Tab-separated table of C-alpha atoms and ligand atoms in Angstrom:
chain	number	residue	atom	x	y	z
A	1	MET	CA	109.590	78.311	135.369
A	2	LYS	CA	108.167	80.611	132.653
A	3	GLN	CA	105.133	82.615	133.864
A	4	GLY	CA	102.783	83.312	130.955
A	5	PHE	CA	100.323	86.189	130.846
A	6	MET	CA	97.439	83.751	131.414
A	7	GLN	CA	99.006	81.977	134.388
A	8	GLY	CA	96.247	81.023	136.850
A	9	LYS	CA	93.426	81.863	134.394
A	10	ARG	CA	90.625	79.313	133.977
A	11	GLY	CA	88.838	79.132	130.650
A	12	LEU	CA	86.057	77.346	128.791
A	13	ILE	CA	86.747	76.702	125.078
A	14	MET	CA	83.689	75.972	122.910
A	15	GLY	CA	84.131	75.001	119.244
A	16	VAL	CA	87.089	72.670	118.766
A	17	ALA	CA	86.327	70.175	115.985
A	18	ASN	CA	89.971	69.314	115.171
A	19	LYS	CA	93.486	70.785	115.179
A	20	ASN	CA	92.604	73.159	112.316
A	21	SER	CA	89.785	74.785	114.310
A	22	ILE	CA	90.165	78.460	115.171
A	23	ALA	CA	89.184	77.508	118.733
A	24	TRP	CA	92.161	75.155	118.846
A	25	GLY	CA	94.545	77.910	117.696
A	26	ILE	CA	93.301	80.222	120.458
A	27	ALA	CA	93.297	77.416	123.043
A	28	GLN	CA	96.911	76.548	122.259
A	29	SER	CA	97.970	80.130	122.734
A	30	CYS	CA	96.080	80.360	126.048
A	31	MET	CA	97.680	77.097	127.255
A	32	ASP	CA	101.146	78.291	126.195
A	33	GLN	CA	100.557	81.338	128.406
A	34	GLY	CA	99.598	79.205	131.402
A	35	ALA	CA	95.770	78.931	131.264
A	36	SER	CA	93.855	75.831	132.463
A	37	LEU	CA	91.092	74.846	130.063
A	38	VAL	CA	87.861	72.885	129.827
A	39	PHE	CA	86.746	72.057	126.262
A	40	THR	CA	83.360	71.209	124.793
A	41	TYR	CA	82.462	69.123	121.747
A	42	GLN	CA	79.071	69.172	120.084
A	43	ASN	CA	78.091	65.528	119.676
A	44	ASP	CA	79.277	61.937	119.564
A	45	HIS	CA	80.297	62.251	115.920
A	46	LEU	CA	83.554	64.098	116.750
A	47	LYS	CA	83.744	63.128	120.420
A	48	SER	CA	86.628	60.648	120.267
A	49	ARG	CA	88.748	62.903	118.050
A	50	VAL	CA	88.253	65.985	120.216
A	51	ILE	CA	88.866	64.010	123.411
A	52	ALA	CA	92.110	62.537	122.014
A	53	LEU	CA	93.373	65.982	120.919
A	54	CYS	CA	92.503	67.702	124.198
A	55	GLU	CA	93.858	64.874	126.385
A	56	GLN	CA	97.224	65.059	124.628
A	57	HIS	CA	97.389	68.688	125.759
A	58	ASN	CA	96.391	68.163	129.409
A	59	ALA	CA	92.855	69.553	129.213
A	60	ALA	CA	91.329	69.959	132.676
A	61	GLY	CA	87.996	68.656	131.342
A	62	ILE	CA	86.163	67.731	128.131
A	63	LEU	CA	82.366	68.011	128.079
A	64	GLY	CA	79.611	67.410	125.521
A	65	CYS	CA	77.524	70.545	124.802
A	66	ASP	CA	75.117	71.345	121.990
A	67	VAL	CA	74.617	75.124	122.262
A	68	GLY	CA	71.098	74.692	120.887
A	69	SER	CA	70.147	73.119	124.244
A	70	ASP	CA	69.634	75.234	127.391
A	71	GLU	CA	70.037	72.098	129.537
A	72	ASP	CA	73.426	71.360	127.946
A	73	LEU	CA	74.547	74.948	128.549
A	74	ASP	CA	73.432	74.897	132.209
A	75	ARG	CA	75.202	71.581	132.831
A	76	THR	CA	78.362	72.738	131.018
A	77	PHE	CA	78.770	75.868	133.133
A	78	THR	CA	78.055	74.014	136.390
A	79	GLN	CA	80.540	71.242	135.555
A	80	THR	CA	83.184	73.676	134.284
A	81	VAL	CA	83.120	75.660	137.526
A	82	ASP	CA	83.279	72.385	139.513
A	83	ILE	CA	86.312	71.247	137.525
A	84	LEU	CA	88.234	74.535	137.459
A	85	GLY	CA	87.079	75.993	140.772
A	86	GLY	CA	85.837	79.137	138.990
A	87	LEU	CA	85.830	80.682	135.531
A	88	ASP	CA	87.777	83.643	134.110
A	89	PHE	CA	87.080	83.467	130.378
A	90	VAL	CA	84.975	81.800	127.679
A	91	LEU	CA	85.717	81.389	123.985
A	92	HIS	CA	82.692	80.873	121.710
A	93	ALA	CA	83.880	79.706	118.263
A	94	ILE	CA	80.682	78.138	116.956
A	95	ALA	CA	78.558	78.614	113.859
A	96	PHE	CA	76.201	76.486	111.803
A	97	SER	CA	73.980	76.785	108.716
A	98	ASP	CA	72.650	74.420	106.052
A	99	LYS	CA	75.556	74.292	103.621
A	100	ASN	CA	73.162	74.127	100.663
A	101	GLN	CA	72.257	77.725	101.513
A	102	LEU	CA	75.891	78.865	101.760
A	103	ARG	CA	76.046	79.072	97.973
A	104	GLY	CA	73.828	80.743	95.423
A	105	ALA	CA	71.664	83.723	96.342
A	106	TYR	CA	70.868	84.960	99.885
A	107	VAL	CA	67.327	85.713	98.746
A	108	ASP	CA	66.679	81.944	98.605
A	109	THR	CA	67.276	81.459	102.363
A	110	THR	CA	64.451	79.475	103.974
A	111	ARG	CA	62.672	80.503	107.185
A	112	ASP	CA	63.809	77.305	108.943
A	113	ASN	CA	67.457	77.726	108.055
A	114	PHE	CA	67.371	81.441	108.889
A	115	SER	CA	66.141	80.551	112.413
A	116	LEU	CA	68.598	77.685	112.865
A	117	THR	CA	71.564	79.771	111.680
A	118	MET	CA	70.637	82.682	113.951
A	119	ASP	CA	70.061	80.371	116.913
A	120	VAL	CA	73.343	78.438	116.742
A	121	SER	CA	75.593	81.179	115.329
A	122	CYS	CA	74.226	84.242	117.151
A	123	TYR	CA	71.788	83.577	120.023
A	124	SER	CA	74.036	80.892	121.543
A	125	PHE	CA	76.620	83.569	122.417
A	126	THR	CA	73.992	85.509	124.379
A	127	ALA	CA	72.953	82.257	126.106
A	128	VAL	CA	76.619	81.621	126.960
A	129	ALA	CA	77.035	85.184	128.270
A	130	LYS	CA	73.998	84.784	130.538
A	131	ARG	CA	75.526	81.686	132.191
A	132	ALA	CA	79.001	83.236	132.333
A	133	GLN	CA	77.631	86.350	134.045
A	134	SER	CA	76.349	84.254	136.935
A	135	VAL	CA	79.682	82.538	137.657
A	136	MET	CA	82.347	85.076	136.627
A	137	GLY	CA	83.762	87.940	138.656
A	138	ALA	CA	85.404	91.216	137.693
A	139	GLY	CA	88.197	90.626	135.190
A	140	GLY	CA	86.163	88.035	133.267
A	141	ALA	CA	86.314	87.999	129.461
A	142	LEU	CA	84.094	86.590	126.702
A	143	LEU	CA	85.149	86.278	123.076
A	144	THR	CA	83.267	85.210	119.948
A	145	LEU	CA	84.373	84.726	116.344
A	146	THR	CA	83.036	86.715	113.422
A	147	TYR	CA	83.884	87.444	109.780
A	148	LEU	CA	83.937	90.400	107.396
A	149	GLY	CA	80.781	88.996	105.742
A	150	ALA	CA	78.931	90.684	108.634
A	151	GLU	CA	79.948	94.113	107.339
A	152	ARG	CA	80.008	93.638	103.577
A	153	TYR	CA	78.660	91.320	100.898
A	154	ILE	CA	80.800	88.215	100.393
A	155	PRO	CA	79.648	85.746	97.701
A	156	ASN	CA	78.009	82.604	99.150
A	157	TYR	CA	78.317	83.719	102.805
A	158	ASN	CA	74.617	84.610	102.675
A	159	VAL	CA	72.595	83.997	105.860
A	160	MET	CA	75.808	83.500	107.849
A	161	GLY	CA	76.705	87.124	107.089
A	162	VAL	CA	73.346	88.224	108.478
A	163	ALA	CA	73.853	86.082	111.610
A	164	LYS	CA	77.376	87.479	112.108
A	165	ALA	CA	76.032	91.051	111.810
A	166	ALA	CA	73.563	90.243	114.610
A	167	LEU	CA	76.360	88.580	116.594
A	168	GLU	CA	78.513	91.723	116.329
A	169	ALA	CA	75.575	93.843	117.512
A	170	SER	CA	75.102	91.383	120.416
A	171	VAL	CA	78.726	91.959	121.428
A	172	ARG	CA	78.022	95.671	121.907
A	173	TYR	CA	74.826	95.077	123.918
A	174	LEU	CA	76.447	92.367	126.058
A	175	ALA	CA	79.483	94.604	126.669
A	176	ALA	CA	77.140	97.253	128.092
A	177	ASP	CA	75.151	94.712	130.156
A	178	LEU	CA	78.174	92.965	131.682
A	179	GLY	CA	80.563	95.937	131.826
A	180	PRO	CA	79.437	97.157	135.269
A	181	GLN	CA	80.394	93.707	136.666
A	182	GLY	CA	83.874	94.086	135.179
A	183	ILE	CA	83.247	91.443	132.497
A	184	ARG	CA	84.443	92.299	128.969
A	185	VAL	CA	82.841	91.075	125.728
A	186	ASN	CA	84.597	91.194	122.348
A	187	ALA	CA	84.588	89.642	118.880
A	188	LEU	CA	87.568	88.620	116.778
A	189	SER	CA	86.947	89.001	113.037
A	190	ALA	CA	89.265	86.398	111.532
A	191	GLY	CA	90.485	86.341	107.956
A	192	THR	CA	89.884	83.225	105.874
A	193	VAL	CA	91.209	79.992	107.419
A	194	MET	CA	90.568	76.531	105.910
A	195	THR	CA	88.563	74.644	108.562
A	196	ARG	CA	85.794	72.053	108.684
A	197	ALA	CA	83.089	74.775	108.872
A	198	ALA	CA	84.732	76.846	106.115
A	199	ARG	CA	84.604	73.874	103.718
A	200	GLY	CA	80.805	74.148	103.859
A	201	ILE	CA	80.878	77.613	102.240
A	202	GLY	CA	80.579	77.528	98.442
A	203	GLY	CA	83.898	78.211	96.660
A	204	PHE	CA	85.824	78.754	99.899
A	205	GLU	CA	89.171	77.979	98.237
A	206	LYS	CA	88.552	80.879	95.839
A	207	LEU	CA	87.765	83.161	98.768
A	208	LEU	CA	91.105	82.148	100.294
A	209	ARG	CA	92.982	82.970	97.082
A	210	TYR	CA	91.185	86.314	96.624
A	211	ASN	CA	91.992	87.283	100.235
A	212	GLU	CA	95.605	86.320	99.728
A	213	ILE	CA	95.948	88.559	96.661
A	214	ASN	CA	94.033	91.487	98.149
A	215	SER	CA	94.978	91.706	101.843
A	216	ALA	CA	97.331	94.509	102.894
A	217	MET	CA	100.001	91.937	103.746
A	218	GLY	CA	99.453	89.830	100.604
A	219	SER	CA	98.813	86.698	102.667
A	220	ASN	CA	96.161	84.742	104.529
A	221	VAL	CA	96.194	84.853	108.306
A	222	LEU	CA	97.781	81.883	110.128
A	223	LEU	CA	96.068	79.926	112.886
A	224	ASP	CA	98.686	80.931	115.452
A	225	GLN	CA	98.231	84.624	114.541
A	226	VAL	CA	94.503	84.319	115.246
A	227	GLY	CA	95.396	82.282	118.352
A	228	ASN	CA	97.700	84.933	119.802
A	229	ALA	CA	95.214	87.762	119.150
A	230	GLY	CA	92.472	85.652	120.775
A	231	ALA	CA	94.627	85.027	123.848
A	232	TYR	CA	95.269	88.784	124.130
A	233	LEU	CA	91.511	89.529	124.009
A	234	LEU	CA	90.809	86.862	126.657
A	235	SER	CA	93.584	88.045	128.981
A	236	ASP	CA	94.178	91.049	131.232
A	237	LEU	CA	96.424	92.521	128.514
A	238	SER	CA	93.201	93.784	126.877
A	239	GLY	CA	91.731	94.936	130.237
A	240	GLY	CA	90.432	98.222	128.762
A	241	VAL	CA	88.920	96.690	125.603
A	242	THR	CA	85.238	95.754	125.359
A	243	GLY	CA	82.418	95.934	122.802
A	244	GLU	CA	85.101	95.656	120.109
A	245	VAL	CA	85.268	93.795	116.784
A	246	HIS	CA	88.989	93.208	116.282
A	247	HIS	CA	90.088	92.272	112.748
A	248	VAL	CA	92.853	89.690	112.453
A	249	ASP	CA	92.956	89.272	108.670
A	250	CYS	CA	96.341	90.546	107.440
A	251	GLY	CA	94.650	93.891	106.800
A	252	TYR	CA	92.150	92.639	104.207
A	253	HIS	CA	89.327	94.709	105.796
A	254	ALA	CA	91.344	97.930	105.461
A	255	MET	CA	91.723	97.841	101.673
A	256	GLY	CA	89.492	100.053	99.526
A	257	MET	CA	91.082	99.550	96.103
A	258	PRO	CA	93.882	97.306	94.855
A	259	SER	CA	97.152	98.659	93.473
A	260	VAL	CA	97.691	98.283	89.701
A	261	GLN	CA	100.008	95.333	90.383
A	262	ARG	CA	97.313	93.566	92.456
A	263	ALA	CA	94.565	94.472	89.988
A	264	ARG	CA	96.643	92.691	87.313
A	265	GLU	CA	97.042	89.661	89.602
A	266	ASN	CA	93.259	89.691	90.162
A	267	ALA	CA	92.575	89.923	86.425
A	268	GLN	CA	94.956	87.055	85.701
A	269	TRP	CA	93.436	84.895	88.430
A	270	PHE	CA	89.790	85.726	87.548
A	271	SER	CA	90.497	84.684	83.947
A	272	THR	CA	90.998	81.124	85.318
A	273	VAL	CA	87.751	81.078	87.375
A	274	ASP	CA	84.365	80.005	85.985
A	275	GLU	CA	82.071	80.320	88.999
A	276	LEU	CA	82.703	81.538	92.558
A	277	ASP	CA	80.665	78.801	94.218
A	278	ASP	CA	82.371	75.729	92.687
B	1	NAP	P1	85.296	74.506	112.883
B	1	NAP	O1	86.628	74.017	113.230
B	1	NAP	O2	84.426	73.627	112.048
B	1	NAP	O3	84.542	74.948	114.219
B	1	NAP	C1	83.139	75.191	114.256
B	1	NAP	C2	82.653	74.523	115.507
B	1	NAP	O4	81.266	74.834	115.755
B	1	NAP	C3	82.734	73.004	115.403
B	1	NAP	O5	83.402	72.506	116.539
B	1	NAP	C4	81.270	72.606	115.392
B	1	NAP	O6	81.036	71.310	115.866
B	1	NAP	C5	80.699	73.651	116.306
B	1	NAP	N1	79.244	73.663	116.329
B	1	NAP	C6	78.372	73.778	115.279
B	1	NAP	N2	77.108	73.691	115.729
B	1	NAP	C7	77.168	73.518	117.078
B	1	NAP	C8	76.214	73.346	118.130
B	1	NAP	N3	74.889	73.328	117.892
B	1	NAP	N4	76.661	73.183	119.399
B	1	NAP	C9	77.973	73.176	119.680
B	1	NAP	N5	78.944	73.320	118.741
B	1	NAP	C10	78.537	73.485	117.457
B	1	NAP	O7	85.383	75.904	112.070
B	1	NAP	P2	86.040	77.322	112.412
B	1	NAP	O8	86.243	77.966	111.097
B	1	NAP	O9	87.150	77.175	113.354
B	1	NAP	O10	84.814	78.083	113.100
B	1	NAP	C11	84.898	78.692	114.383
B	1	NAP	C12	84.258	80.070	114.328
B	1	NAP	O11	85.096	80.929	113.553
B	1	NAP	C13	82.883	80.122	113.689
B	1	NAP	O12	82.067	81.038	114.401
B	1	NAP	C14	83.188	80.676	112.301
B	1	NAP	O13	82.072	81.310	111.717
B	1	NAP	C15	84.278	81.648	112.660
B	1	NAP	N6	85.112	82.152	111.547
B	1	NAP	C16	85.728	81.280	110.714
B	1	NAP	C17	86.515	81.780	109.672
B	1	NAP	C18	87.226	80.861	108.705
B	1	NAP	O14	87.701	81.328	107.656
B	1	NAP	N7	87.359	79.587	109.005
B	1	NAP	C19	86.679	83.163	109.508
B	1	NAP	C20	86.039	84.019	110.392
B	1	NAP	C21	85.257	83.502	111.412
B	1	NAP	P3	80.796	70.132	114.760
B	1	NAP	O15	81.995	70.141	113.865
B	1	NAP	O16	80.622	68.917	115.584
B	1	NAP	O17	79.560	70.542	113.989
């Protein structure tokens, strides 16, 4: 029988909404490499769909968990350890903001939505890390998902970019806090992928096209490419890596200026675009 590099590893996967979810891509890769997984879904709205998807793939457990609730988080970690007999890794692939504020100007962000976005998209990872710390041993790994909008202005990404910047800073602080226990903490900065959450960002299809033209590889990243990189960061293969933001975006982040050929492609494409948030 094939022995994958995650054979015997027990993981908690938070953030599967459907088969297009980044969490699902990473989960599939972990399962292919032998990991046993418990999944969470946020609420009853997507419950039956997530349960059906996870059951088809022999999930060890499927639990409801709203990361805005400390009680839900406590219960989720207790139940996950009961089900799996321990915990080796956690994937946090969760973000939320009012989609009406993921278009237009960042300066129009409201106080309420700023707090909500920071709570669900940033603080929840720290809350997850706190629970993980109490049940994980040396060799444990935590991974969250971020985006280039944390580092640079991206039209319409707005308050989510600010939350992702705080999330990336959290990764460095958590890496230092949990490092002495042998627990690693990293972020994967994914390129643009069409998902349920991404559809909420104004003009996301245009962002996809612009990334495709301007990435080093001239393409958008595929879900299985993000999945494999995620599995690496959650496994012992990345045993010396912590506090890192790892870009998996076909090299889009590395580009400073387009070639003449790509600049012409950009010019041609921009001539067909009216607004970036439509
Ligand atoms: P997705 O499939 O829609 O996943 C987002 C997940 O977050 C959903 O399962 C959603 O549940 C969950 N969620 C939202 N609020 C929650 C809460 N309070 N408690 C528990 N779960 C909650 O979209 P995705 O693109 O894969 O997003 C996963 C992560 O990747 C996010 O952090 C996102 O910012 C990041 N990312 C995405 C891209 C991209 O291009 N797609 C690029 C870079 C980074 P519901 O659907 O039930 O709300």
